[in-house]
Amino acid sequence: MAGVTLLLLSGCAAMGGDGAKPVAAKALPKGLDASANPDPFPSTYKPLPGKTVAIVGANILTATGKEIDGGVVVLEGGKITAVGAAGTAVPQGAEIIDGKGKWVTPGVIDAHSHLGVYPTPAVQAHSDGNEATDPNTAQVWAEHSIWPQDPGFNRARAGGVTTLEILPGSANLFGGRAAIVKNVPSVTYQGMKFPGAPYGLKMACGENPKRVYGSKGRSPSTAMGNVAGYRKAWIDAAEYMRKWDEYHAKVGRGEKADPPKRDLQLDTLAGVIRGEILVQNHCYRADEMATMIDISHEFGFHVAMFHHASEAYKAADILAKENVCIATWADWANFKMESLDGIEANAAIAHKKGVCVVIHSDDETITQHLNQEAAIAMTAGNRIGLNISKADAISWITANPAKAIGILDKTGTLETGKAGDLVVWSTDPFSVYAKADKVFIDGALVYDRFDPAKKAKSDFELGQPGAGEFQ
Amino acid sequence: MSRIASLLLAASAFALSANAETIAITHAKIETASAAGTIEDGTLVIKDGKIAAVGAHVAVPSGARVIDAKGGVVTPGLFAASTDLTAVEVGGVRSTHEESAKLGAAFDVQYGINPASTLVPLARQTGLTRVMVTPVSPRGFGGDQDENVGEEFTAGTDSEGVAASSLFGGRAAGVVLKAGDTDPVFAPKAAVAVDLGDAGARVAGSHGAALQLLKTALEDARSYGKRRAAYENGQTRAYSLSHEELEALQPVLAGKAPLLARVHSAGDIRQLLKLAKEQHIKLVLEGAEEAWLVADALAATKTPVIIDTEQDLPQQFESLGARLDNAARLEKAGVLFAISGSRSFNELRQARFNAGTAVANGLSYAAAIKAVTVNPARIWGLEAKLGTLAPGKEADVVLWNGDPLETTTWPVTVIIAGVEQPQGSRGFELRDRYLHVNDGMPSAYH
């Protein structure tokens, strides 16, 4: 990307030199060339003020498969600087948090959230999650629908959620771009945007698109109509990419070239083909997941994750082979035909068969209890002897979602050098009685159950009878 | 046929022939949900479908089948206080919906109960033994979906729905989840359900108008009740309800059945309490996210509530005060309450975890156990038969492998009316079919 920009600039400088030649390669205004401006709504996120902190004596689940009894975690300069057993060196002057009896995990990552785009109160004026006017709305970006004052962000934080992927809804074959946010209070969504995180593209299989458009007398109205819709879009994207490549090549050679018209919808699809945008695909059934994988082979992209994936346990071998993650609920199922075969052991069986498993919420209430959801899903496996440890299952709500949405290099595990995103739980987080006592994001204490000053309220909650729950 | 399916059939046959079995559960931590409290290491004896004895020093009768709990926890069967289980099979499939109709208060859900629902064995697997099936007013969400689809927002349907035809859902029915029971309705016409608040406003035009409409309906029914002969002769004024609805409301007016009112805001609850006092009717409130704001009035009027203790967001303007400590505050004020999950499929397992979540937010453990066992029975007037582990009660008993409110436990044994229930469900069959398929044959042969 930066290379293309430089090329254009240098071309421009060359042209400007004598002014005699026709203006063949004048740089486009940046809004007209996607490659010149891939980040038009840049993050303004800054970590909140933090100190050097050492949590000492807690049971630590690192989400790298390890459980450390009575260990030490150090946060310094916003990062994790040490994770280890009792006796691990603590920097001088660090604030010591007594972790005795407590548990520490990475911050919870909800890879499927509609907070902000379907906020509470859930009134029609807030219904901003589905641009349900065309089966392909790859041009819309969920971040432009985020209402940062959604009280749900604060509740999720009190449940230990430090990072969320905010997705458009599933009305469309291509719902639009998903955004990844740090779960910090902010007046703007830019103030929450996770620096350096890739965009996602929400796609949807199955019943929703064909129902929404079929009921309007439009395509798709069938499962086969859905598939035709996906394929057409990828063909259009390839054509669009070819035109831009030709244009940039000509400009690079100093030749005259007419720039193609920028198309926001095709920009997003092109970003997927280039591997810059990760496909997040709402898809319940095993057979439909297999179809989507074939489409990804046909057009040369990769599906990062199937969301909901009620039948992942039926397609576990394919999913493991294709390195596709799945995000599911513990046992939310049976609410429509494509979720009819959802079973409690879905996550556990998929995990045992080598699939990267994520427990997601898709819900403003479940997001507050993802630790419970992971526990229920783990238990369903252990009930049939799959022996899934807490050290493994914690990755379903931390490391694996980080991997699936493209931020595992930055957060998702307790490892030296990662962001200081973690939760201090009152007890074993797989217990129904566990509460997040303290939540840190980039080393800053952003929630403290026992300190009213560390319980953020949204503007909407001021003066309301529930007082933002935290009174 | 799968191994599990064969076991299931064998177990059903066994269960049906075992009505008179005497069972003793020994070495159990017994949560009686009664004044007897918790018995740390006790024995529970079941005979002729009833609880015969319970205590720390109870002798095992000769000939009894002994189940050694090995320290596991025994509770009364869980009772879902308000659900559509057995009245909705698949939320997104209209033809499987039996929980609403266009008959107003006259609709009686008992005739549509599906004892063969595949969700019933799943419900038993989470410790449920009885449910109150409560109808809802028809709401007609967009397309062929409805409010039971958990995705109504994210799937792109109209979340606010269209005008309903009546405030009333209709008459509720108590259903037992006993395997093989083809006539599982044990408490028909247990209540008349009415949807107030935002849902009522969709019928009447506003929250206040919904209360006015309810008042008119009750007054019409009372007038009708006193003038049946005149009504038959066409000598009464016109009533706002059909003949069948006027009849359906008579037990409510007589105080024999409560009015189950789905209501959310403190303001609506206060108005409803006034109306109930004026009309001399018994109420049960469902939803009641802001009940904690009117807890004293609820306690004073002995009005019970059914709450979902996960609700802590201002979902609508009528529930701005939703808080996680609703249950704890109601306990403190002395209000009788039951804890539910969501109304539909999620309730299969969520109620007991919601009770656990309420404990994490200040509710006492004993109250949490009661809120999913005896309190629903008490709310529906069934406490004499159900809800506690006391001698003489129906033997609805669950043995758990640990704390029944925990995420990491499950029911080991479920007994309904003295009969041990088969393990297994469609979900378990699917699970087992795909767990170990490696003989080269498609899963359809397993």
GROMACS .gro file of C-alpha atoms in nm, chain A residues 48-379:
model
  332
   48LEU     CA    1  -0.579   0.511   2.947
   49PRO     CA    2  -0.328   0.620   3.211
   50GLY     CA    3  -0.174   0.316   3.378
   51LYS     CA    4   0.091   0.229   3.629
   52THR     CA    5   0.334  -0.052   3.671
   53VAL     CA    6   0.132  -0.328   3.832
   54ALA     CA    7   0.219  -0.674   3.958
   55ILE     CA    8  -0.056  -0.924   4.032
   56VAL     CA    9   0.091  -1.171   4.276
   57GLY     CA   10  -0.035  -1.504   4.396
   58ALA     CA   11  -0.322  -1.561   4.155
   59ASN     CA   12  -0.404  -1.871   3.957
   60ILE     CA   13  -0.310  -1.776   3.604
   61LEU     CA   14  -0.454  -1.914   3.281
   62THR     CA   15  -0.224  -1.786   3.010
   63ALA     CA   16  -0.432  -1.904   2.711
   64THR     CA   17  -0.118  -2.066   2.577
   65GLY     CA   18  -0.221  -2.392   2.739
   66LYS     CA   19  -0.060  -2.322   3.074
   67GLU     CA   20  -0.210  -2.289   3.421
   68ILE     CA   21   0.020  -2.133   3.680
   69ASP     CA   22  -0.073  -2.175   4.046
   70GLY     CA   23  -0.001  -1.873   4.260
   71GLY     CA   24   0.193  -1.697   3.984
   72VAL     CA   25   0.291  -1.344   3.897
   73VAL     CA   26   0.189  -1.115   3.611
   74VAL     CA   27   0.358  -0.780   3.560
   75LEU     CA   28   0.214  -0.495   3.356
   76GLU     CA   29   0.450  -0.215   3.265
   77GLY     CA   30   0.426   0.053   3.000
   78GLY     CA   31   0.092  -0.091   2.892
   79LYS     CA   32   0.243  -0.430   2.810
   80ILE     CA   33   0.281  -0.761   2.984
   81THR     CA   34   0.645  -0.768   3.088
   82ALA     CA   35   0.649  -1.086   3.293
   83VAL     CA   36   0.435  -1.394   3.348
   84GLY     CA   37   0.562  -1.667   3.569
   85ALA     CA   38   0.555  -1.880   3.878
   86ALA     CA   39   0.576  -1.754   4.234
   87GLY     CA   40   0.901  -1.568   4.283
   88THR     CA   41   0.902  -1.405   3.940
   89ALA     CA   42   1.077  -1.070   3.980
   90VAL     CA   43   0.853  -0.770   4.038
   91PRO     CA   44   0.986  -0.428   3.931
   92GLN     CA   45   1.064  -0.184   4.209
   93GLY     CA   46   0.784   0.057   4.277
   94ALA     CA   47   0.523  -0.161   4.112
   95GLU     CA   48   0.178  -0.152   4.264
   96ILE     CA   49   0.119  -0.498   4.406
   97ILE     CA   50  -0.225  -0.651   4.368
   98ASP     CA   51  -0.282  -0.944   4.601
   99GLY     CA   52  -0.406  -1.222   4.378
  100LYS     CA   53  -0.452  -1.482   4.649
  101GLY     CA   54  -0.767  -1.681   4.572
  102LYS     CA   55  -0.815  -1.492   4.248
  103TRP     CA   56  -0.769  -1.604   3.891
  104VAL     CA   57  -0.610  -1.410   3.607
  105THR     CA   58  -0.686  -1.460   3.239
  106PRO     CA   59  -0.628  -1.258   2.925
  107GLY     CA   60  -0.901  -1.005   2.858
  108VAL     CA   61  -1.208  -1.167   2.708
  109ILE     CA   62  -1.246  -1.110   2.334
  110ASP     CA   63  -1.593  -1.124   2.186
  111ALA     CA   64  -1.549  -1.201   1.818
  112HIS     CA   65  -1.915  -1.149   1.737
  113SER     CA   66  -2.076  -0.843   1.883
  114HIS     CA   67  -2.338  -0.595   1.772
  115LEU     CA   68  -2.282  -0.356   2.060
  116GLY     CA   69  -2.306   0.000   1.934
  117VAL     CA   70  -2.476  -0.098   1.607
  118TYR     CA   71  -2.771  -0.263   1.784
  119PRO     CA   72  -2.739  -0.082   2.114
  120THR     CA   73  -2.973  -0.061   2.406
  121PRO     CA   74  -3.227   0.079   2.435
  122ALA     CA   75  -3.314  -0.130   2.133
  123VAL     CA   76  -3.547   0.120   1.972
  124GLN     CA   77  -3.599   0.158   1.599
  125ALA     CA   78  -3.389   0.474   1.591
  126HIS     CA   79  -3.095   0.264   1.706
  127SER     CA   80  -3.144  -0.018   1.460
  128ASP     CA   81  -2.822   0.043   1.268
  129GLY     CA   82  -2.681  -0.303   1.221
  130ASN     CA   83  -2.829  -0.416   0.891
  131GLU     CA   84  -2.826  -0.215   0.571
  132ALA     CA   85  -3.094  -0.454   0.453
  133THR     CA   86  -3.155  -0.279   0.122
  134ASP     CA   87  -2.939  -0.494  -0.102
  135PRO     CA   88  -2.796  -0.844  -0.070
  136ASN     CA   89  -2.448  -0.703  -0.125
  137THR     CA   90  -2.359  -0.410   0.095
  138ALA     CA   91  -1.989  -0.478   0.125
  139GLN     CA   92  -1.949  -0.099   0.098
  140VAL     CA   93  -2.090  -0.025   0.443
  141TRP     CA   94  -1.869  -0.018   0.748
  142ALA     CA   95  -2.009  -0.119   1.087
  143GLU     CA   96  -1.799   0.145   1.260
  144HIS     CA   97  -2.016   0.415   1.104
  145SER     CA   98  -2.314   0.271   1.289
  146ILE     CA   99  -2.149   0.242   1.630
  147TRP     CA  100  -2.314   0.450   1.900
  148PRO     CA  101  -2.029   0.477   2.149
  149GLN     CA  102  -2.273   0.556   2.430
  150ASP     CA  103  -2.427   0.206   2.419
  151PRO     CA  104  -2.446   0.103   2.786
  152GLY     CA  105  -2.374  -0.250   2.667
  153PHE     CA  106  -2.004  -0.168   2.633
  154ASN     CA  107  -1.988  -0.095   3.006
  155ARG     CA  108  -2.172  -0.415   3.099
  156ALA     CA  109  -1.945  -0.618   2.873
  157ARG     CA  110  -1.639  -0.461   3.038
  158ALA     CA  111  -1.777  -0.560   3.378
  159GLY     CA  112  -1.787  -0.913   3.237
  160GLY     CA  113  -1.419  -0.897   3.147
  161VAL     CA  114  -1.454  -0.811   2.777
  162THR     CA  115  -1.159  -0.602   2.662
  163THR     CA  116  -1.186  -0.634   2.284
  164LEU     CA  117  -1.484  -0.676   2.052
  165GLU     CA  118  -1.536  -0.731   1.685
  166ILE     CA  119  -1.842  -0.526   1.593
  167LEU     CA  120  -2.014  -0.680   1.295
  168PRO     CA  121  -2.297  -0.579   1.067
  169GLY     CA  122  -2.598  -0.808   1.088
  170SER     CA  123  -2.671  -1.109   0.874
  171ALA     CA  124  -2.949  -0.985   0.647
  172ASN     CA  125  -2.717  -0.966   0.348
  173LEU     CA  126  -2.487  -1.201   0.162
  174PHE     CA  127  -2.221  -0.936   0.217
  175GLY     CA  128  -2.315  -0.733   0.523
  176GLY     CA  129  -2.023  -0.492   0.523
  177ARG     CA  130  -1.702  -0.433   0.709
  178ALA     CA  131  -1.661  -0.533   1.072
  179ALA     CA  132  -1.453  -0.320   1.306
  180ILE     CA  133  -1.241  -0.425   1.601
  181VAL     CA  134  -1.256  -0.202   1.907
  182LYS     CA  135  -1.089  -0.182   2.242
  183ASN     CA  136  -1.364  -0.180   2.504
  184VAL     CA  137  -1.288   0.163   2.646
  185PRO     CA  138  -1.537   0.445   2.696
  186SER     CA  139  -1.506   0.704   2.423
  187VAL     CA  140  -1.707   0.986   2.269
  188THR     CA  141  -1.612   0.864   1.922
  189TYR     CA  142  -1.573   0.520   1.776
  190GLN     CA  143  -1.234   0.626   1.647
  191GLY     CA  144  -1.133   0.651   2.010
  192MET     CA  145  -1.211   0.281   2.050
  193LYS     CA  146  -1.068   0.146   1.726
  194PHE     CA  147  -0.802  -0.115   1.786
  195PRO     CA  148  -0.484   0.029   1.633
  196GLY     CA  149  -0.346  -0.187   1.358
  197ALA     CA  150  -0.629  -0.441   1.365
  198PRO     CA  151  -0.750  -0.563   1.026
  199TYR     CA  152  -1.103  -0.513   0.907
  200GLY     CA  153  -1.342  -0.804   0.882
  201LEU     CA  154  -1.599  -0.868   0.609
  202LYS     CA  155  -1.930  -0.999   0.733
  203MET     CA  156  -2.084  -1.257   0.505
  204ALA     CA  157  -2.396  -1.459   0.571
  205CYS     CA  158  -2.505  -1.802   0.457
  206GLY     CA  159  -2.840  -1.958   0.476
  207GLU     CA  160  -3.182  -1.854   0.586
  208ASN     CA  161  -3.143  -1.485   0.660
  209PRO     CA  162  -3.044  -1.338   0.323
  210LYS     CA  163  -3.283  -1.557   0.126
  211ARG     CA  164  -3.568  -1.472   0.363
  212VAL     CA  165  -3.500  -1.098   0.369
  213TYR     CA  166  -3.470  -1.065  -0.010
  214GLY     CA  167  -3.702  -1.346  -0.109
  215SER     CA  168  -3.979  -1.177   0.089
  216LYS     CA  169  -3.916  -0.864  -0.120
  217GLY     CA  170  -3.946  -1.061  -0.441
  218ARG     CA  171  -3.574  -1.026  -0.509
  219SER     CA  172  -3.281  -1.258  -0.542
  220PRO     CA  173  -3.164  -1.438  -0.341
  221SER     CA  174  -3.474  -1.629  -0.246
  222THR     CA  175  -3.310  -1.971  -0.223
  223ALA     CA  176  -2.989  -2.127  -0.103
  224MET     CA  177  -2.873  -2.158  -0.464
  225GLY     CA  178  -2.955  -1.792  -0.514
  226ASN     CA  179  -2.729  -1.712  -0.221
  227VAL     CA  180  -2.439  -1.895  -0.381
  228ALA     CA  181  -2.491  -1.727  -0.718
  229GLY     CA  182  -2.485  -1.395  -0.535
  230TYR     CA  183  -2.151  -1.464  -0.366
  231ARG     CA  184  -1.988  -1.584  -0.688
  232LYS     CA  185  -2.104  -1.287  -0.893
  233ALA     CA  186  -1.959  -1.048  -0.639
  234TRP     CA  187  -1.617  -1.215  -0.639
  235ILE     CA  188  -1.612  -1.207  -1.020
  236ASP     CA  189  -1.688  -0.834  -1.010
  237ALA     CA  190  -1.413  -0.786  -0.753
  238ALA     CA  191  -1.157  -0.961  -0.972
  239GLU     CA  192  -1.248  -0.739  -1.266
  240TYR     CA  193  -1.219  -0.430  -1.049
  241MET     CA  194  -0.880  -0.534  -0.917
  242ARG     CA  195  -0.759  -0.597  -1.270
  243LYS     CA  196  -0.861  -0.247  -1.378
  244TRP     CA  197  -0.680  -0.085  -1.087
  245ASP     CA  198  -0.372  -0.300  -1.141
  246GLU     CA  199  -0.364  -0.192  -1.505
  247TYR     CA  200  -0.407   0.169  -1.407
  248HIS     CA  201  -0.131   0.158  -1.149
  249ALA     CA  202   0.097  -0.025  -1.390
  250LYS     CA  203   0.046   0.240  -1.657
  251VAL     CA  204   0.100   0.520  -1.411
  252GLY     CA  205   0.411   0.344  -1.294
  253ARG     CA  206   0.541   0.342  -1.652
  254GLY     CA  207   0.452   0.708  -1.689
  255GLU     CA  208   0.184   0.629  -1.941
  256LYS     CA  209  -0.146   0.803  -1.979
  257ALA     CA  210  -0.416   0.625  -1.783
  258ASP     CA  211  -0.775   0.688  -1.688
  259PRO     CA  212  -0.833   0.588  -1.330
  260PRO     CA  213  -1.119   0.343  -1.273
  261LYS     CA  214  -1.406   0.476  -1.069
  262ARG     CA  215  -1.357   0.387  -0.708
  263ASP     CA  216  -1.619   0.147  -0.578
  264LEU     CA  217  -1.643   0.111  -0.203
  265GLN     CA  218  -1.819  -0.225  -0.230
  266LEU     CA  219  -1.553  -0.376  -0.453
  267ASP     CA  220  -1.275  -0.216  -0.248
  268THR     CA  221  -1.380  -0.430   0.045
  269LEU     CA  222  -1.392  -0.749  -0.161
  270ALA     CA  223  -1.055  -0.665  -0.315
  271GLY     CA  224  -0.918  -0.622   0.036
  272VAL     CA  225  -1.027  -0.978   0.111
  273ILE     CA  226  -0.857  -1.116  -0.201
  274ARG     CA  227  -0.538  -0.930  -0.103
  275GLY     CA  228  -0.558  -1.091   0.242
  276GLU     CA  229  -0.597  -0.760   0.423
  277ILE     CA  230  -0.959  -0.809   0.529
  278LEU     CA  231  -1.068  -1.124   0.709
  279VAL     CA  232  -1.390  -1.302   0.611
  280GLN     CA  233  -1.623  -1.350   0.907
  281ASN     CA  234  -1.896  -1.575   0.777
  282HIS     CA  235  -2.230  -1.631   0.951
  283CYS     CA  236  -2.298  -1.994   0.857
  284TYR     CA  237  -2.480  -2.261   1.056
  285ARG     CA  238  -2.486  -2.581   0.858
  286ALA     CA  239  -2.203  -2.820   0.778
  287ASP     CA  240  -2.300  -2.848   0.412
  288GLU     CA  241  -2.314  -2.471   0.372
  289MET     CA  242  -1.974  -2.428   0.535
  290ALA     CA  243  -1.834  -2.675   0.283
  291THR     CA  244  -1.989  -2.475  -0.002
  292MET     CA  245  -1.836  -2.153   0.127
  293ILE     CA  246  -1.496  -2.319   0.149
  294ASP     CA  247  -1.528  -2.426  -0.216
  295ILE     CA  248  -1.616  -2.068  -0.311
  296SER     CA  249  -1.309  -1.944  -0.126
  297HIS     CA  250  -1.098  -2.186  -0.329
  298GLU     CA  251  -1.267  -2.080  -0.650
  299PHE     CA  252  -1.185  -1.713  -0.601
  300GLY     CA  253  -0.868  -1.728  -0.399
  301PHE     CA  254  -0.946  -1.608  -0.050
  302HIS     CA  255  -0.962  -1.763   0.294
  303VAL     CA  256  -1.254  -1.776   0.535
  304ALA     CA  257  -1.116  -1.672   0.872
  305MET     CA  258  -1.410  -1.795   1.076
  306PHE     CA  259  -1.757  -1.941   1.048
  307HIS     CA  260  -1.982  -1.774   1.301
  308HIS     CA  261  -2.261  -1.961   1.484
  309ALA     CA  262  -2.148  -2.280   1.310
  310SER     CA  263  -2.406  -2.493   1.490
  311GLU     CA  264  -2.298  -2.795   1.288
  312ALA     CA  265  -1.922  -2.750   1.321
  313TYR     CA  266  -1.909  -3.090   1.492
  314LYS     CA  267  -2.030  -3.248   1.167
  315ALA     CA  268  -1.767  -3.076   0.955
  316ALA     CA  269  -1.481  -3.072   1.204
  317ASP     CA  270  -1.241  -3.260   0.977
  318ILE     CA  271  -1.291  -3.016   0.689
  319LEU     CA  272  -1.265  -2.714   0.917
  320ALA     CA  273  -0.946  -2.838   1.079
  321LYS     CA  274  -0.788  -2.916   0.742
  322GLU     CA  275  -0.881  -2.575   0.602
  323ASN     CA  276  -0.762  -2.392   0.914
  324VAL     CA  277  -1.096  -2.217   0.955
  325CYS     CA  278  -1.198  -2.114   1.306
  326ILE     CA  279  -1.553  -2.152   1.427
  327ALA     CA  280  -1.739  -1.928   1.669
  328THR     CA  281  -2.043  -2.068   1.842
  329TRP     CA  282  -2.259  -2.044   2.153
  330ALA     CA  283  -2.256  -2.298   2.432
  331ASP     CA  284  -2.600  -2.432   2.346
  332TRP     CA  285  -2.812  -2.168   2.183
  333ALA     CA  286  -2.986  -2.373   1.920
  334ASN     CA  287  -3.315  -2.490   1.782
  335PHE     CA  288  -3.450  -2.144   1.703
  336LYS     CA  289  -3.469  -2.209   1.330
  337MET     CA  290  -3.407  -2.492   1.090
  338GLU     CA  291  -3.042  -2.411   1.029
  339SER     CA  292  -2.973  -2.413   1.404
  340LEU     CA  293  -3.185  -2.721   1.472
  341ASP     CA  294  -2.889  -2.953   1.513
  342GLY     CA  295  -2.689  -2.727   1.743
  343ILE     CA  296  -2.568  -2.933   2.040
  344GLU     CA  297  -2.394  -2.846   2.364
  345ALA     CA  298  -2.090  -3.052   2.272
  346ASN     CA  299  -2.039  -2.869   1.941
  347ALA     CA  300  -1.742  -2.664   2.060
  348ALA     CA  301  -1.592  -2.951   2.256
  349ILE     CA  302  -1.605  -3.201   1.971
  350ALA     CA  303  -1.471  -2.949   1.718
  351HIS     CA  304  -1.190  -2.858   1.960
  352LYS     CA  305  -1.096  -3.222   2.009
  353LYS     CA  306  -1.087  -3.271   1.633
  354GLY     CA  307  -0.837  -2.989   1.597
  355VAL     CA  308  -1.058  -2.696   1.504
  356CYS     CA  309  -0.979  -2.347   1.635
  357VAL     CA  310  -1.286  -2.292   1.853
  358VAL     CA  311  -1.429  -1.961   1.967
  359ILE     CA  312  -1.722  -1.900   2.198
  360HIS     CA  313  -1.895  -1.580   2.088
  361SER     CA  314  -2.200  -1.391   2.205
  362ASP     CA  315  -2.390  -1.221   1.921
  363ASP     CA  316  -2.585  -1.087   2.216
  364GLU     CA  317  -2.560  -0.799   2.460
  365THR     CA  318  -2.635  -1.024   2.757
  366ILE     CA  319  -2.428  -1.332   2.670
  367THR     CA  320  -2.126  -1.110   2.606
  368GLN     CA  321  -2.126  -1.036   2.979
  369HIS     CA  322  -2.102  -1.406   3.061
  370LEU     CA  323  -1.869  -1.551   2.800
  371ASN     CA  324  -1.674  -1.717   3.079
  372GLN     CA  325  -1.992  -1.905   3.176
  373GLU     CA  326  -2.059  -1.994   2.814
  374ALA     CA  327  -1.709  -2.136   2.779
  375ALA     CA  328  -1.762  -2.331   3.100
  376ILE     CA  329  -2.088  -2.481   2.978
  377ALA     CA  330  -1.933  -2.576   2.644
  378MET     CA  331  -1.630  -2.727   2.817
  379THR     CA  332  -1.852  -2.921   3.056
   0.00000   0.00000   0.00000
